[in-house]
Coordinates of C-alpha atoms and ligand atoms in Angstrom, one line a residue:
M525 CA 73.2 62.0 185.2
D526 CA 75.1 61.3 188.2
Q527 CA 76.0 57.7 189.5
D528 CA 73.2 57.4 192.0
S529 CA 70.5 58.7 190.0
Y530 CA 71.5 56.2 187.2
L531 CA 71.6 53.5 189.6
K532 CA 68.2 54.3 191.0
L533 CA 66.7 54.4 187.4
Q534 CA 68.0 51.0 186.8
D535 CA 66.5 49.6 190.0
D536 CA 63.2 51.2 189.3
I537 CA 63.1 49.8 185.5
E538 CA 64.1 46.4 187.0
K539 CA 61.3 46.5 189.7
E540 CA 58.7 47.7 187.2
A541 CA 59.7 45.1 184.5
V542 CA 59.6 42.3 186.7
S543 CA 56.2 43.0 188.4
A544 CA 54.8 43.7 185.0
L545 CA 56.0 40.4 183.7
T546 CA 54.5 38.5 186.5
E547 CA 51.1 39.9 185.5
I548 CA 51.3 38.8 181.8
A549 CA 48.8 35.9 180.8
S550 CA 49.1 36.0 177.1
L551 CA 51.7 35.6 174.4
V552 CA 50.5 38.5 172.9
D553 CA 51.0 40.8 175.9
L554 CA 54.1 39.2 176.4
E555 CA 55.5 40.4 173.1
S556 CA 54.6 44.1 174.0
W557 CA 56.4 43.8 177.2
R558 CA 59.4 42.6 175.3
V559 CA 59.1 45.5 173.0
D560 CA 58.7 48.0 175.9
Q561 CA 61.6 46.7 177.9
L562 CA 64.1 45.3 175.6
G563 CA 63.0 46.6 172.3
R564 CA 65.0 48.9 170.1
N565 CA 63.4 51.7 172.0
G566 CA 62.8 49.9 175.1
K567 CA 63.9 51.0 178.7
V568 CA 66.8 48.8 179.1
T569 CA 68.2 49.5 175.9
G570 CA 67.7 53.3 176.7
L571 CA 69.7 52.5 179.9
L572 CA 72.4 51.1 178.0
R573 CA 72.7 54.1 175.8
G574 CA 72.7 56.4 178.6
I575 CA 75.8 55.0 179.9
S576 CA 78.0 57.1 177.4
E577 CA 76.3 60.3 179.2
L578 CA 78.1 59.3 182.8
P579 CA 81.5 60.2 183.8
V580 CA 84.1 58.1 182.3
D581 CA 85.3 56.3 185.8
L582 CA 81.7 55.3 186.3
R583 CA 80.9 53.9 182.9
R584 CA 82.4 50.5 183.6
E585 CA 80.4 49.5 186.6
A586 CA 77.3 50.9 185.6
G587 CA 77.6 49.2 182.1
G588 CA 78.4 45.8 183.7
K589 CA 75.0 46.2 185.9
A590 CA 72.8 47.4 182.9
N591 CA 74.3 44.3 180.9
S592 CA 73.5 42.0 183.9
L593 CA 69.7 43.4 184.0
K594 CA 69.3 43.0 180.3
N595 CA 70.6 39.5 180.5
A596 CA 68.3 38.9 183.6
L597 CA 65.2 40.4 182.0
T598 CA 66.0 38.3 178.8
E599 CA 66.2 35.2 180.6
K600 CA 62.9 35.8 182.6
Y601 CA 61.2 36.7 179.1
Q602 CA 62.4 33.3 177.8
A603 CA 61.1 31.3 180.7
H604 CA 58.0 33.2 180.7
K605 CA 57.4 32.6 177.2
S606 CA 58.0 28.7 177.5
Y607 CA 55.6 28.7 180.3
L608 CA 52.8 30.4 178.4
E609 CA 53.4 28.4 175.4
G610 CA 53.1 25.3 177.5
H611 CA 49.9 26.6 179.0
S612 CA 48.1 28.8 176.3
T613 CA 44.4 28.1 176.2
I614 CA 41.7 29.1 174.0
E615 CA 40.5 31.2 177.0
S616 CA 43.6 33.1 177.9
E617 CA 44.4 33.8 174.0
S618 CA 40.8 34.8 173.1
G619 CA 40.6 37.2 176.2
T620 CA 43.2 39.4 174.4
N621 CA 41.2 39.3 171.1
S622 CA 44.4 37.7 169.6
L623 CA 42.6 34.5 168.4
D624 CA 39.3 34.2 166.7
V625 CA 37.9 30.8 167.9
T626 CA 35.3 30.9 165.3
L627 CA 37.7 30.9 162.4
P628 CA 37.5 27.4 160.7
G629 CA 40.9 25.4 161.4
R630 CA 43.5 25.1 158.8
N631 CA 43.5 21.9 156.5
I632 CA 45.8 19.4 157.1
E633 CA 47.5 18.5 153.7
S634 CA 47.9 14.7 153.1
G635 CA 49.0 12.5 150.4
T636 CA 46.7 10.4 148.5
L637 CA 46.8 7.3 146.4
H638 CA 48.2 7.4 143.2
P639 CA 44.8 7.0 140.9
T640 CA 46.5 4.0 139.4
T641 CA 47.0 2.4 142.9
A642 CA 43.5 3.6 144.0
T643 CA 41.9 1.8 140.7
V644 CA 44.0 -1.2 141.4
R645 CA 42.9 -1.7 144.8
E646 CA 39.3 -1.2 143.6
I647 CA 39.3 -3.9 141.2
C648 CA 41.2 -6.4 143.4
K649 CA 38.5 -5.8 145.9
V650 CA 35.7 -6.4 143.3
F651 CA 37.4 -9.8 142.5
E652 CA 38.2 -10.7 146.0
S653 CA 34.3 -10.4 146.8
M654 CA 34.0 -13.1 143.9
G655 CA 36.4 -15.3 145.9
F656 CA 39.6 -14.5 144.1
Q657 CA 43.0 -14.0 146.0
T658 CA 45.1 -11.1 145.3
I659 CA 48.9 -12.2 145.0
E660 CA 51.8 -10.4 143.2
G661 CA 55.0 -11.6 141.3
P662 CA 58.4 -10.5 140.0
E663 CA 58.9 -7.7 137.4
V664 CA 62.2 -9.1 136.0
E665 CA 61.0 -12.4 134.4
L666 CA 62.6 -15.4 132.7
D667 CA 61.7 -15.9 129.1
T668 CA 60.4 -19.3 130.1
Y669 CA 57.7 -17.8 132.1
N670 CA 57.1 -14.6 130.1
F671 CA 56.8 -16.8 126.7
Q672 CA 57.7 -20.3 126.6
K673 CA 55.3 -21.8 129.2
L674 CA 52.6 -19.5 127.8
N675 CA 52.7 -21.6 124.5
I676 CA 55.0 -18.9 122.9
P677 CA 58.3 -20.9 121.8
E678 CA 61.7 -19.0 120.9
D679 CA 61.4 -17.6 117.4
H680 CA 57.5 -17.7 117.4
P681 CA 56.0 -14.9 115.2
A682 CA 53.5 -14.4 118.3
R683 CA 56.4 -12.8 120.1
D684 CA 56.0 -9.6 117.9
M685 CA 52.7 -9.0 119.9
W686 CA 54.9 -7.7 122.7
N687 CA 57.9 -5.6 122.0
S688 CA 60.2 -6.5 125.0
L689 CA 62.9 -4.9 127.2
W690 CA 65.7 -7.4 127.4
I691 CA 68.2 -7.3 130.4
D692 CA 71.7 -7.1 129.3
R693 CA 72.7 -10.3 131.2
V694 CA 74.1 -13.1 129.0
L695 CA 74.6 -16.5 130.6
P696 CA 77.3 -18.9 130.1
D697 CA 75.4 -20.8 127.6
G698 CA 74.8 -17.7 125.4
S699 CA 71.3 -17.3 126.4
R700 CA 69.7 -13.9 127.4
P701 CA 66.9 -15.3 129.5
L702 CA 66.0 -12.0 131.6
L703 CA 63.5 -9.4 130.5
L704 CA 61.1 -6.8 132.3
R705 CA 58.0 -8.9 132.1
T706 CA 55.7 -7.6 129.1
H707 CA 52.5 -8.7 130.7
T708 CA 51.4 -10.3 134.1
S709 CA 50.3 -13.5 132.4
P710 CA 53.8 -15.2 133.6
M711 CA 52.0 -15.3 137.0
Q712 CA 49.6 -17.7 135.6
I713 CA 52.5 -20.5 135.4
R714 CA 53.9 -19.6 138.5
T715 CA 50.7 -19.8 140.2
M716 CA 49.7 -23.1 138.7
E717 CA 53.1 -24.6 139.5
S718 CA 53.0 -23.9 143.1
Q719 CA 49.5 -25.2 143.7
N720 CA 46.8 -27.7 142.8
P721 CA 43.5 -26.5 141.6
P722 CA 41.1 -25.1 142.4
V723 CA 42.9 -21.7 141.5
R724 CA 41.4 -18.4 141.8
V725 CA 43.9 -15.3 141.6
V726 CA 44.3 -11.8 140.7
V727 CA 47.6 -10.3 140.2
P728 CA 48.3 -6.7 139.8
G729 CA 51.7 -5.5 138.9
K730 CA 53.6 -3.2 136.6
T731 CA 54.7 -4.2 132.9
Y732 CA 56.9 -2.9 130.5
R733 CA 57.0 -2.7 126.6
Y734 CA 59.4 -1.1 124.1
E735 CA 56.9 0.7 122.4
A736 CA 56.1 4.4 121.2
T737 CA 53.7 6.1 123.5
D738 CA 50.3 7.9 122.7
A739 CA 46.8 8.8 124.3
T740 CA 46.2 5.2 125.2
H741 CA 49.7 3.4 125.1
E742 CA 52.6 3.9 127.6
W743 CA 56.0 2.0 127.9
Q744 CA 55.3 1.1 131.5
F745 CA 51.8 0.5 132.7
C746 CA 50.0 -1.7 135.1
Q747 CA 48.1 -4.9 134.5
I748 CA 45.8 -6.8 136.5
E749 CA 45.9 -10.8 135.7
G750 CA 43.1 -12.9 136.5
L751 CA 43.1 -16.8 136.7
A752 CA 40.3 -19.4 137.5
V753 CA 41.0 -23.2 137.1
D754 CA 38.7 -25.9 138.3
K755 CA 36.5 -28.7 137.1
D756 CA 33.8 -27.6 134.8
I757 CA 34.7 -24.2 134.0
T758 CA 33.3 -22.7 130.8
F759 CA 33.4 -19.6 128.8
A760 CA 30.2 -18.8 130.2
D761 CA 31.8 -18.4 133.6
L762 CA 34.4 -16.0 132.0
K763 CA 31.8 -14.0 130.6
G764 CA 29.8 -13.6 133.6
T765 CA 32.6 -12.8 135.8
L766 CA 33.9 -10.1 133.5
E767 CA 30.4 -8.7 133.1
E768 CA 30.0 -8.4 136.8
F769 CA 33.3 -6.6 137.1
A770 CA 32.4 -4.2 134.4
R771 CA 29.0 -3.5 136.1
R772 CA 30.7 -3.0 139.5
I773 CA 33.4 -0.8 138.2
F774 CA 31.7 1.5 135.4
G775 CA 27.9 1.2 136.5
D776 CA 25.2 0.1 134.3
K777 CA 25.5 3.2 131.8
R778 CA 28.9 2.0 130.1
K779 CA 28.6 -0.8 127.5
A780 CA 31.2 -3.9 127.4
R781 CA 32.0 -5.5 124.1
F782 CA 33.4 -9.1 123.7
R783 CA 35.3 -9.9 120.4
C784 CA 37.5 -12.9 119.2
D785 CA 41.1 -12.2 119.6
F786 CA 44.2 -14.4 119.6
F787 CA 46.4 -15.0 122.4
P788 CA 48.8 -18.1 122.1
F789 CA 48.0 -19.2 125.8
V790 CA 44.2 -19.2 125.6
E791 CA 41.6 -21.0 123.3
P792 CA 39.2 -19.4 122.5
G793 CA 40.6 -15.9 123.2
A794 CA 38.7 -12.7 123.5
E795 CA 39.2 -8.9 123.8
V796 CA 37.1 -6.9 125.8
S797 CA 36.3 -3.1 125.4
I798 CA 34.2 -0.7 126.8
D799 CA 32.5 2.2 125.0
C800 CA 34.5 5.3 125.0
F801 CA 33.7 7.9 127.6
K802 CA 34.6 10.9 125.8
C803 CA 32.7 10.4 122.5
E804 CA 30.0 8.0 124.0
G805 CA 30.8 5.5 121.1
R806 CA 30.9 7.9 118.1
G807 CA 34.8 7.9 117.5
C808 CA 37.2 10.4 118.5
R809 CA 41.2 10.8 119.3
V810 CA 41.1 9.1 122.5
C811 CA 39.4 5.7 121.3
G812 CA 41.5 5.9 117.8
H813 CA 38.2 6.7 116.3
T814 CA 36.5 3.3 117.1
G815 CA 34.3 4.2 119.9
W816 CA 35.7 1.5 122.0
I817 CA 38.6 1.5 124.4
E818 CA 40.1 -1.9 124.8
I819 CA 40.7 -2.8 128.3
M820 CA 41.6 -6.4 128.4
G821 CA 42.8 -9.5 126.7
A822 CA 41.0 -12.7 128.1
G823 CA 40.1 -16.5 127.2
M824 CA 39.9 -20.1 128.4
V825 CA 43.3 -21.3 129.3
H826 CA 45.0 -23.3 126.5
P827 CA 45.1 -27.2 127.1
K828 CA 48.9 -27.0 126.2
V829 CA 49.6 -24.5 129.1
L830 CA 47.4 -26.8 131.8
E831 CA 49.8 -29.8 130.6
G832 CA 52.8 -27.9 131.0
V833 CA 52.1 -27.2 134.6
G834 CA 51.0 -30.8 135.0
Y835 CA 47.3 -30.2 135.2
D836 CA 45.1 -32.8 133.1
P837 CA 43.2 -30.8 130.8
E838 CA 40.8 -33.8 130.5
I839 CA 39.5 -32.9 134.1
Y840 CA 40.4 -29.1 134.5
S841 CA 39.6 -26.1 132.7
G842 CA 39.9 -22.5 133.6
F843 CA 39.6 -18.9 132.3
A844 CA 42.3 -15.9 132.3
W845 CA 42.3 -12.3 131.7
G846 CA 44.8 -9.5 131.6
M847 CA 43.7 -5.9 132.1
G848 CA 45.1 -2.5 131.7
A849 CA 44.6 -0.7 134.9
E850 CA 45.2 3.0 133.7
R851 CA 43.0 2.3 130.8
I852 CA 40.3 1.5 133.3
A853 CA 41.0 4.4 135.5
M854 CA 40.8 6.6 132.4
L855 CA 37.2 5.3 131.7
K856 CA 36.5 5.8 135.3
H857 CA 37.6 9.5 135.7
G858 CA 37.4 10.6 132.0
I859 CA 41.0 11.1 131.6
D860 CA 42.0 11.6 128.1
D861 CA 45.8 11.0 128.0
I862 CA 47.4 7.9 129.6
R863 CA 50.7 9.9 129.7
Q864 CA 49.2 12.0 132.6
F865 CA 49.8 9.1 135.0
Y866 CA 53.5 8.9 135.0
S867 CA 54.2 12.7 134.3
N868 CA 54.2 13.5 137.9
D869 CA 52.0 16.6 137.6
V870 CA 50.8 17.3 141.0
R871 CA 47.9 19.4 139.6
F872 CA 46.9 16.1 138.0
L873 CA 47.6 14.0 140.6
K874 CA 45.8 16.2 143.4
Q875 CA 42.4 15.8 141.5
F876 CA 42.2 12.1 142.9
S877 CA 42.5 13.3 146.7
R878 CA 39.9 11.7 148.8
Ligands
FA5_1113 C1 48.2 -9.1 127.2 O1 49.0 -8.6 127.7 C2 47.7 -10.6 127.7 N1 48.5 -11.0 128.4 C3 46.4 -10.4 128.3 C4 45.6 -11.9 128.4 C5 45.7 -12.4 129.9 C6 44.9 -12.5 127.4 C7 45.2 -13.7 129.8 C8 44.5 -13.7 127.9 C9 44.4 -14.3 128.9 P1 47.6 -7.2 125.7 O2 48.8 -7.0 125.0 O3 46.4 -7.2 124.6 O4 47.3 -8.5 126.3 O5 47.3 -6.3 126.9 C10 46.2 -6.3 127.7 C11 45.7 -5.1 128.1 O6 46.7 -4.4 128.8 C12 45.1 -4.2 127.2 O7 43.8 -4.7 126.8 C13 45.1 -2.6 127.6 O8 44.1 -2.5 128.3 C14 46.5 -3.0 128.2 N2 47.5 -2.3 127.4 C15 48.2 -3.0 126.8 N3 49.2 -2.4 126.2 C16 49.2 -1.3 126.8 C17 50.0 0.0 126.7 N4 51.2 0.1 125.9 N5 49.7 1.1 127.7 C18 48.5 0.9 128.3 N6 48.0 -0.2 128.7 C19 48.2 -1.4 127.7

């Protein structure tokens, strides 16, 4: 090919490519244009390859022009692409059969609440509707609040009920007063110390125990404490409140059982259990073959505890409870191993998407 016909060919390619580009109204057509002009076997690419067939003294000028054409068309292509991306409409895309507007949209993946969090919120809402206020407290606690002010003096055998995780910080007097709270009950004291009766609070939060795990025991779990103090509060109020809670959370088909239990900070004390969802009360691995799953400890606030915070036990009385949130989530959702909650298996967690 001589120089004139090469330059004419270059001209023709440019004119045709530019005029075709102005007609293009969809991204699919634009991609075909790119392949035709700038692709591996495209016209501009062919033009560049043809340079080697020109006489040596013409190659330099022809090559420069062909490269400029390639750059100019690439720029036009980019500009047109940005324009179409900004203006692409269902009509323009569907006109080329590139988009099936009848297809369902893609699901947007969104995170969900952890089953424990969802259960805690649901429980707190139930108590809020009965006039309780939801508050929170520290997870790193002082011995005084976790034990002493709850009528559990130092070296009292009742401390063995809670295997504690102590924090390795020794004060100048030789004491080691900090631990990860073993229950949410310290918040009973903190609340009563900071306000006068009447008191109605629920306190959700993490608790920690130095103990072996099994299907119903974790070393870190969540409790929800409850406390109501006023004049003339009786055990009937405790029972009525907790039975209403059980009915609202589990429905009428689950049975609740109250039995005597001992906690140093209440008198009398009770343990509340719900019949096992797995075996319907017949006994299985989940309920330790008892037919019941214990969900909380409860009782009437001990007069010594009231006295300790400056409430007159002759005038005021109250009830309190501490329930295990994961145990309640297990009963609600039929989860047969508490260790699932913190194993971070996304397949488990995804089941609770709402
Ligand atoms: C207590 O922690 C008392 N503070 C409860 C209380 C509060 C009694 C107010 C009276 C008045 P207990 O150790 O039984 O009690 O724990 C209460 C609930 O927490 C249990 O019924 C259970 O549902 C849950 N729980 C206890 N230990 C574990 C554990 N290791 N893993 C998961 N849940 C647990």
